[in-house]
Amino acid sequence: MELQKMFYSPIAWLILIIFALQSGITFINIFDQFVTWSELGHHFGNLTNRIYTHPNGGLFARILNNIYLYIPLITMGMMSKEFGSGSIKLLYSSPISNKQIVLGKFLSAMVFGLAMVFVLFFISLYGFIGIDNFDFPQILSALLGLYLLICTYAAIGLFMSALTSYQVVAAMGTFAVLFVLGQIGGMWQGLEFVRDITYWLSINGRAITFITGLICSEDFLYFILVSGLFITFTVLRLRGIREKNPKYVSVMRYSGAFLIVAILGYVSTIPSLMKYHDTTHTKALTLTENSQQVLSKVKGKITITTYVNIFGQNAWFGMPRMVKVDMDRYSHYRRFRPDIKMKYKYYYELPVQEDLLRNHHQRFADMTLEEAFKKSCKTFDVDEKRFKPGKEYLGEINLKAELNRFVRKLETEDGREFILHLYDDMMRFPNESQRTAAFKALARDLPVVGFVTGHQERSVNNFGSRGYHGLAKEKPFRPSLRNNGIEFMECNLSTAVPSNVDILVIAEPRAHYTEQDMDHLNAFINKGGNLVIACDRKRQQFLNPLVERFGVKFMEGQVVEHNKGYTMDLITSAITPEGQQIAHQFATLVAREGCVTMPGAVGIDHENLVKDFKATKVMQSDWAHNRRQLDSIGSWNELKTTDFIDDTARYDRSSGEKLGPITTALALTREVNGKQQRIMILGDADCFSNAEITMNRKGIDAMNFLMCNGMFFWLTHEESPTDVRRPEPPDNNLLASDDDMPVVGFIYRIVIPVLLALTCLLIWLRRRGR
């Protein structure tokens, strides 16, 4: 009977036709845009996600934003019409229970929801025709999420319809409840004892999890429990009308139903009980195998304590009202380590970084620290009692050493700890590689890089353009070694290299090493230690004695190349085909058509390589020349010209100058004590200096930071930075063309809505004939 009422109603058919029309138009607009870009030569990967399931702009996300408009119009008359017409008395007098009345109406709404999902399913089928290797399981996950959401909306609408005999009032009431459920997740988040309840009650984002391809037991049970709650409320409403009990009895019944759902909801959020299924091709919503292995090796319970400075530039991310959102950033890790506990502590201290401190004084001019603190608390609407001066946490963490920033301390029961920062870039938050590096520090000792000092080498304490501070220990700089699971220290070769040092970096010394220095260096090399030797122009005399034991020599003079718009001593080095094989970062650099800039580089000669070693040319000059496909000479080893501002270098073969491309980076390997020893020799020490790893030059796509990551990835035997690569999504080819789109558009914009309209007309005619 309820199905007849539903599908004999012209309103239901009109809503279904409008929904099909809107969905078809939205789909064609999105798909046609990708086809146009494809015809223009653009290439895209992960097309199923981009077109259908992307949370920002995909088809299902756009449908999700509008679906709340349809369901209240369907449910508004389910019960209110019975009350308004008096037919409810006939239902009461029939041999069916209140539960059967409610379930009959809810099941009819479920069938209508199924019809809506079938429209989307039919639209999705074109993916098999238009997209190569279409990711259909991800589509099924999205449709399941949308269907559960529709059913939940229907249960809410059914209850609101049971509260009044006016259909418009029921519809408006449903809209109101949906609005409250959408907003409640951000309410009272500053109160710890209600934060979890309101956040769980929020309906926002629940379906998006399904749409992106992840089926989570918490979200699945949320839809079941909330639907069940409102269905129960509807049954209790009918029961209350028929029994005429005192109000306190009804209140107790409603409260009991809510309490049961709240308890079950709480149980569903316990990390150890939650289950997941990632439907994507590449398991893009799951931690990579490497990250999972790291987590499995961490012993004992893990605590993540976040310290939030109210004067910090990232303070908003850790404010009490944002705690649940922030905790979700580690949900992928808690999936595999449910014992992770997250705590938040708040403090106030002046920023340490000069630019932030200057900005602070501008914002709080003529205010004391306490006055600025009280004003900030009022602005953020937080309780002052939550905050302490930063020095009161000295027993836990030295916040000043961490620049008085937003930081997290990860620690285990056995005392291992690691400090994780936010970064001064657009992404702000650490990605999986950096987070896994932090967990790796809790599981074992990290690789240690020793920077050699004592002969005016490049220093990790130098903030200037030539220094290595950014590479080694700049805490807010994402590519720095410490942020990617590599520790560092300074070493002086006047004593033996510390036993915990895995890699030595010798960068542009300006004096000869003593015999004692060489003995200590050779001892480190002989035991199989890995090494980076970086030369620069006019420094060959100091470094050739170090590399001659390998049969390698830094060439005299320096490399020059024709590079339009820049002086000839700026070398743009390209990764060689064989260089791409030793580190995936090098292959990525090539795929992105990038280069490595080397101002003042010298060439590397390895014609007399010692037999124990195997050499791999990693980089060579002429990237800019080859990219522009010039016919002129690209690079050579210049022996005469040293002033590249007032003079112009010219290739002179007769003087012994060697024509390019010139090797500027060389990788050496050999077996020592059952382990492969790895040595990277560079013709330039500027390529990973503070200036070059962040430099932008017009017309030159320099990616020196990626080269640094690749170099240390290779030197640490692929341990750090953590490899979190995934297979490329296979759905990267559009099979549809511009010629197909008019036909496809006609089908989805006109044919399907017209077929639905004809079905409605046929049913109406048959009913009228009877």
JSON list of N, CA and C in Angstrom, two decimals, residues 12 52 83 134 270 310 387 389 622 743 749:
[
{"chain": "A", "resi": 12, "resn": "ALA", "atom": "N", "xyz": [6.33, 12.50, -6.25]},
{"chain": "A", "resi": 12, "resn": "ALA", "atom": "CA", "xyz": [7.50, 11.62, -6.20]},
{"chain": "A", "resi": 12, "resn": "ALA", "atom": "C", "xyz": [8.14, 11.51, -7.58]},
{"chain": "A", "resi": 52, "resn": "TYR", "atom": "N", "xyz": [34.15, 11.38, -10.80]},
{"chain": "A", "resi": 52, "resn": "TYR", "atom": "CA", "xyz": [33.01, 10.88, -10.02]},
{"chain": "A", "resi": 52, "resn": "TYR", "atom": "C", "xyz": [33.15, 11.12, -8.51]},
{"chain": "A", "resi": 83, "resn": "PHE", "atom": "N", "xyz": [-2.62, 12.17, 9.36]},
{"chain": "A", "resi": 83, "resn": "PHE", "atom": "CA", "xyz": [-3.25, 12.93, 10.44]},
{"chain": "A", "resi": 83, "resn": "PHE", "atom": "C", "xyz": [-4.23, 13.95, 9.88]},
{"chain": "A", "resi": 134, "resn": "PHE", "atom": "N", "xyz": [38.29, 1.62, -15.61]},
{"chain": "A", "resi": 134, "resn": "PHE", "atom": "CA", "xyz": [37.35, 2.31, -14.71]},
{"chain": "A", "resi": 134, "resn": "PHE", "atom": "C", "xyz": [37.33, 1.64, -13.33]},
{"chain": "A", "resi": 270, "resn": "ILE", "atom": "N", "xyz": [35.34, 3.33, 19.10]},
{"chain": "A", "resi": 270, "resn": "ILE", "atom": "CA", "xyz": [36.53, 2.78, 19.74]},
{"chain": "A", "resi": 270, "resn": "ILE", "atom": "C", "xyz": [37.48, 2.29, 18.65]},
{"chain": "A", "resi": 310, "resn": "ILE", "atom": "N", "xyz": [49.46, 30.16, 21.70]},
{"chain": "A", "resi": 310, "resn": "ILE", "atom": "CA", "xyz": [48.37, 31.04, 21.26]},
{"chain": "A", "resi": 310, "resn": "ILE", "atom": "C", "xyz": [48.89, 32.17, 20.38]},
{"chain": "A", "resi": 387, "resn": "PHE", "atom": "N", "xyz": [45.75, 27.78, 29.51]},
{"chain": "A", "resi": 387, "resn": "PHE", "atom": "CA", "xyz": [47.10, 28.12, 29.05]},
{"chain": "A", "resi": 387, "resn": "PHE", "atom": "C", "xyz": [48.06, 28.30, 30.23]},
{"chain": "A", "resi": 389, "resn": "PRO", "atom": "N", "xyz": [52.42, 29.54, 30.94]},
{"chain": "A", "resi": 389, "resn": "PRO", "atom": "CA", "xyz": [53.66, 30.03, 30.31]},
{"chain": "A", "resi": 389, "resn": "PRO", "atom": "C", "xyz": [54.47, 28.84, 29.80]},
{"chain": "A", "resi": 622, "resn": "ASP", "atom": "N", "xyz": [74.12, 20.62, -19.42]},
{"chain": "A", "resi": 622, "resn": "ASP", "atom": "CA", "xyz": [73.39, 20.80, -20.68]},
{"chain": "A", "resi": 622, "resn": "ASP", "atom": "C", "xyz": [71.88, 20.60, -20.58]},
{"chain": "A", "resi": 743, "resn": "VAL", "atom": "N", "xyz": [25.90, 12.89, -28.23]},
{"chain": "A", "resi": 743, "resn": "VAL", "atom": "CA", "xyz": [25.03, 11.73, -28.05]},
{"chain": "A", "resi": 743, "resn": "VAL", "atom": "C", "xyz": [24.86, 11.41, -26.57]},
{"chain": "A", "resi": 749, "resn": "ARG", "atom": "N", "xyz": [20.70, 13.99, -20.54]},
{"chain": "A", "resi": 749, "resn": "ARG", "atom": "CA", "xyz": [19.96, 15.22, -20.27]},
{"chain": "A", "resi": 749, "resn": "ARG", "atom": "C", "xyz": [18.50, 15.14, -20.70]}
]
